């Protein structure tokens, strides 16, 4: 969990609070906090009250977007910080096309994960 900077805040189109996610996924807020702690999603502090927020693109209905958890593990293993992961996920890549986060939500996770693995080389 980290403070957010303006650059990343500008890249991520929509954010959800932990209570929003809990309601959407039909979970207790404590379980959502556990997902953050386990690294299954990235949460950052933003807004005047510095509440934790997760990019809305990480949640698909009542579950985490397919492929996200594994992708975050690959990026962490590559030495990426939370901020660097968010920047990479939400920066447009014309060869995808779109952002890696968009590609994940469009079920193109294999290609995104391959690119993440290539970053370590």
PDB file of C-alpha atoms in Angstrom:
ATOM      1  CA  UNK A   1       0.000   0.000   0.000  1.00  0.00           C
ATOM      2  CA  UNK A   2       1.450   3.264  -1.037  1.00  0.00           C
ATOM      3  CA  UNK A   3       0.769   6.940  -1.546  1.00  0.00           C
ATOM      4  CA  UNK A   4      -0.247   7.746  -5.095  1.00  0.00           C
ATOM      5  CA  UNK A   5       1.412  10.344  -7.250  1.00  0.00           C
ATOM      6  CA  UNK A   6      -0.343  12.572  -9.762  1.00  0.00           C
ATOM      7  CA  UNK A   7       1.177  10.756 -12.767  1.00  0.00           C
ATOM      8  CA  UNK A   8      -0.348   7.403 -11.830  1.00  0.00           C
ATOM      9  CA  UNK A   9      -3.606   8.999 -10.711  1.00  0.00           C
ATOM     10  CA  UNK A  10      -3.876  10.516 -14.203  1.00  0.00           C
ATOM     11  CA  UNK A  11      -3.191   7.151 -15.902  1.00  0.00           C
ATOM     12  CA  UNK A  12      -5.830   5.131 -14.033  1.00  0.00           C
ATOM     13  CA  UNK A  13      -9.289   6.045 -15.369  1.00  0.00           C
ATOM     14  CA  UNK A  14     -11.382   4.841 -12.423  1.00  0.00           C
ATOM     15  CA  UNK A  15     -10.782   3.848  -8.815  1.00  0.00           C
ATOM     16  CA  UNK A  16     -12.810   1.841  -6.293  1.00  0.00           C
ATOM     17  CA  UNK A  17     -12.616   2.017  -2.498  1.00  0.00           C
ATOM     18  CA  UNK A  18     -12.250  -1.188  -0.505  1.00  0.00           C
ATOM     19  CA  UNK A  19     -15.886  -0.969   0.709  1.00  0.00           C
ATOM     20  CA  UNK A  20     -16.999  -0.564  -2.942  1.00  0.00           C
ATOM     21  CA  UNK A  21     -15.102  -3.722  -3.878  1.00  0.00           C
ATOM     22  CA  UNK A  22     -16.445  -5.606  -0.865  1.00  0.00           C
ATOM     23  CA  UNK A  23     -19.991  -4.778  -1.907  1.00  0.00           C
ATOM     24  CA  UNK A  24     -19.373  -5.636  -5.569  1.00  0.00           C
ATOM     25  CA  UNK A  25     -17.686  -8.950  -4.736  1.00  0.00           C
ATOM     26  CA  UNK A  26     -20.062  -9.747  -1.841  1.00  0.00           C
ATOM     27  CA  UNK A  27     -17.181  -9.978   0.641  1.00  0.00           C
ATOM     28  CA  UNK A  28     -16.385  -8.467   4.008  1.00  0.00           C
ATOM     29  CA  UNK A  29     -14.103  -5.407   3.840  1.00  0.00           C
ATOM     30  CA  UNK A  30     -11.600  -7.346   5.971  1.00  0.00           C
ATOM     31  CA  UNK A  31     -11.375  -9.973   3.202  1.00  0.00           C
ATOM     32  CA  UNK A  32     -10.714  -7.261   0.608  1.00  0.00           C
ATOM     33  CA  UNK A  33      -7.961  -5.881   2.873  1.00  0.00           C
ATOM     34  CA  UNK A  34      -6.518  -9.409   2.965  1.00  0.00           C
ATOM     35  CA  UNK A  35      -6.495  -9.544  -0.860  1.00  0.00           C
ATOM     36  CA  UNK A  36      -4.474  -6.314  -0.818  1.00  0.00           C
ATOM     37  CA  UNK A  37      -2.120  -7.639   1.859  1.00  0.00           C
ATOM     38  CA  UNK A  38      -1.603 -10.863  -0.116  1.00  0.00           C
ATOM     39  CA  UNK A  39      -0.696  -8.832  -3.217  1.00  0.00           C
ATOM     40  CA  UNK A  40      -3.652 -10.052  -5.290  1.00  0.00           C
ATOM     41  CA  UNK A  41      -4.538  -6.419  -6.064  1.00  0.00           C
ATOM     42  CA  UNK A  42      -2.696  -3.125  -5.638  1.00  0.00           C
ATOM     43  CA  UNK A  43      -4.215  -0.493  -3.379  1.00  0.00           C
ATOM     44  CA  UNK A  44      -2.994   3.082  -3.028  1.00  0.00           C
ATOM     45  CA  UNK A  45      -3.974   5.972  -0.782  1.00  0.00           C
ATOM     46  CA  UNK A  46      -5.648   8.841  -2.581  1.00  0.00           C
ATOM     47  CA  UNK A  47      -8.178  11.607  -2.083  1.00  0.00           C
ATOM     48  CA  UNK A  48      -8.500  14.038   0.776  1.00  0.00           C
ATOM     49  CA  UNK A  49      -9.146  11.323   3.349  1.00  0.00           C
ATOM     50  CA  UNK A  50      -6.270   9.171   2.011  1.00  0.00           C
ATOM     51  CA  UNK A  51      -8.569   6.138   1.755  1.00  0.00           C
ATOM     52  CA  UNK A  52      -7.268   3.035   0.033  1.00  0.00           C
ATOM     53  CA  UNK A  53      -8.316   2.724  -3.606  1.00  0.00           C
ATOM     54  CA  UNK A  54      -7.879  -0.047  -6.176  1.00  0.00           C
ATOM     55  CA  UNK A  55      -8.024   0.503  -9.945  1.00  0.00           C
ATOM     56  CA  UNK A  56     -11.545  -0.439 -11.090  1.00  0.00           C
ATOM     57  CA  UNK A  57      -9.970  -2.291 -14.039  1.00  0.00           C
ATOM     58  CA  UNK A  58      -8.720  -4.934 -11.561  1.00  0.00           C
ATOM     59  CA  UNK A  59     -12.272  -6.019 -10.677  1.00  0.00           C
ATOM     60  CA  UNK A  60     -14.537  -7.870 -13.091  1.00  0.00           C
ATOM     61  CA  UNK A  61     -18.023  -8.135 -11.640  1.00  0.00           C
ATOM     62  CA  UNK A  62     -17.636 -10.193  -8.488  1.00  0.00           C
ATOM     63  CA  UNK A  63     -14.039 -11.347  -8.992  1.00  0.00           C
ATOM     64  CA  UNK A  64     -10.506 -10.163  -9.683  1.00  0.00           C
ATOM     65  CA  UNK A  65      -9.726  -9.886 -13.401  1.00  0.00           C
ATOM     66  CA  UNK A  66      -8.446 -13.190 -14.757  1.00  0.00           C
ATOM     67  CA  UNK A  67      -4.658 -13.284 -14.951  1.00  0.00           C
ATOM     68  CA  UNK A  68      -4.039 -10.246 -12.728  1.00  0.00           C
ATOM     69  CA  UNK A  69      -2.745 -12.100  -9.667  1.00  0.00           C
ATOM     70  CA  UNK A  70      -0.168 -14.052 -11.677  1.00  0.00           C
ATOM     71  CA  UNK A  71       0.851 -10.949 -13.604  1.00  0.00           C
ATOM     72  CA  UNK A  72       1.432  -8.972 -10.401  1.00  0.00           C
ATOM     73  CA  UNK A  73       3.597 -11.842  -9.122  1.00  0.00           C
ATOM     74  CA  UNK A  74       5.700 -11.770 -12.305  1.00  0.00           C
ATOM     75  CA  UNK A  75       6.142  -7.997 -12.081  1.00  0.00           C
ATOM     76  CA  UNK A  76       7.080  -8.170  -8.376  1.00  0.00           C
ATOM     77  CA  UNK A  77       9.593 -10.910  -9.184  1.00  0.00           C
ATOM     78  CA  UNK A  78      11.013  -8.534 -11.834  1.00  0.00           C
ATOM     79  CA  UNK A  79      11.585  -5.992  -9.040  1.00  0.00           C
ATOM     80  CA  UNK A  80       8.714  -3.639  -9.863  1.00  0.00           C
ATOM     81  CA  UNK A  81       7.311  -1.454  -7.085  1.00  0.00           C
ATOM     82  CA  UNK A  82       3.534  -0.977  -6.807  1.00  0.00           C
ATOM     83  CA  UNK A  83       3.884   2.417  -8.503  1.00  0.00           C
ATOM     84  CA  UNK A  84       5.926   0.952 -11.365  1.00  0.00           C
ATOM     85  CA  UNK A  85       3.400  -1.863 -11.831  1.00  0.00           C
ATOM     86  CA  UNK A  86       0.508   0.601 -12.011  1.00  0.00           C
ATOM     87  CA  UNK A  87       2.402   2.794 -14.455  1.00  0.00           C
ATOM     88  CA  UNK A  88       3.211  -0.195 -16.686  1.00  0.00           C
ATOM     89  CA  UNK A  89      -0.329  -1.599 -16.510  1.00  0.00           C
ATOM     90  CA  UNK A  90      -2.013   1.696 -17.401  1.00  0.00           C
ATOM     91  CA  UNK A  91       0.402   3.112 -19.985  1.00  0.00           C
ATOM     92  CA  UNK A  92      -0.752   2.654 -23.573  1.00  0.00           C
ATOM     93  CA  UNK A  93       1.254   0.180 -25.642  1.00  0.00           C
ATOM     94  CA  UNK A  94       0.544   0.613 -29.366  1.00  0.00           C
ATOM     95  CA  UNK A  95       1.740  -2.932 -30.066  1.00  0.00           C
ATOM     96  CA  UNK A  96      -0.961  -4.488 -27.834  1.00  0.00           C
ATOM     97  CA  UNK A  97      -3.000  -2.185 -28.705  1.00  0.00           C
ATOM     98  CA  UNK A  98      -4.242  -0.346 -25.618  1.00  0.00           C
ATOM     99  CA  UNK A  99      -2.889  -0.737 -22.117  1.00  0.00           C
ATOM    100  CA  UNK A 100      -1.868  -4.017 -20.476  1.00  0.00           C
ATOM    101  CA  UNK A 101      -4.789  -3.510 -18.042  1.00  0.00           C
ATOM    102  CA  UNK A 102      -7.224  -3.268 -20.982  1.00  0.00           C
ATOM    103  CA  UNK A 103      -5.713  -6.372 -22.579  1.00  0.00           C
ATOM    104  CA  UNK A 104      -6.204  -8.312 -19.320  1.00  0.00           C
ATOM    105  CA  UNK A 105      -9.850  -7.305 -19.153  1.00  0.00           C
ATOM    106  CA  UNK A 106     -10.260  -8.413 -22.794  1.00  0.00           C
ATOM    107  CA  UNK A 107      -8.939 -11.891 -21.936  1.00  0.00           C
ATOM    108  CA  UNK A 108      -5.559 -11.292 -23.604  1.00  0.00           C
ATOM    109  CA  UNK A 109      -3.673 -12.079 -20.406  1.00  0.00           C
ATOM    110  CA  UNK A 110      -1.265 -14.568 -21.965  1.00  0.00           C
ATOM    111  CA  UNK A 111       0.241 -11.867 -24.177  1.00  0.00           C
ATOM    112  CA  UNK A 112       0.438  -9.404 -21.281  1.00  0.00           C
ATOM    113  CA  UNK A 113       2.141 -11.961 -19.040  1.00  0.00           C
ATOM    114  CA  UNK A 114       4.615 -12.826 -21.821  1.00  0.00           C
ATOM    115  CA  UNK A 115       5.537  -9.143 -22.121  1.00  0.00           C
ATOM    116  CA  UNK A 116       5.925  -8.850 -18.354  1.00  0.00           C
ATOM    117  CA  UNK A 117       8.250 -11.871 -18.328  1.00  0.00           C
ATOM    118  CA  UNK A 118      10.296 -10.294 -21.142  1.00  0.00           C
ATOM    119  CA  UNK A 119      10.870  -7.200 -18.993  1.00  0.00           C
ATOM    120  CA  UNK A 120      13.079  -9.251 -16.677  1.00  0.00           C
ATOM    121  CA  UNK A 121      15.458 -10.239 -19.480  1.00  0.00           C
TER     122      UNK A 121
END
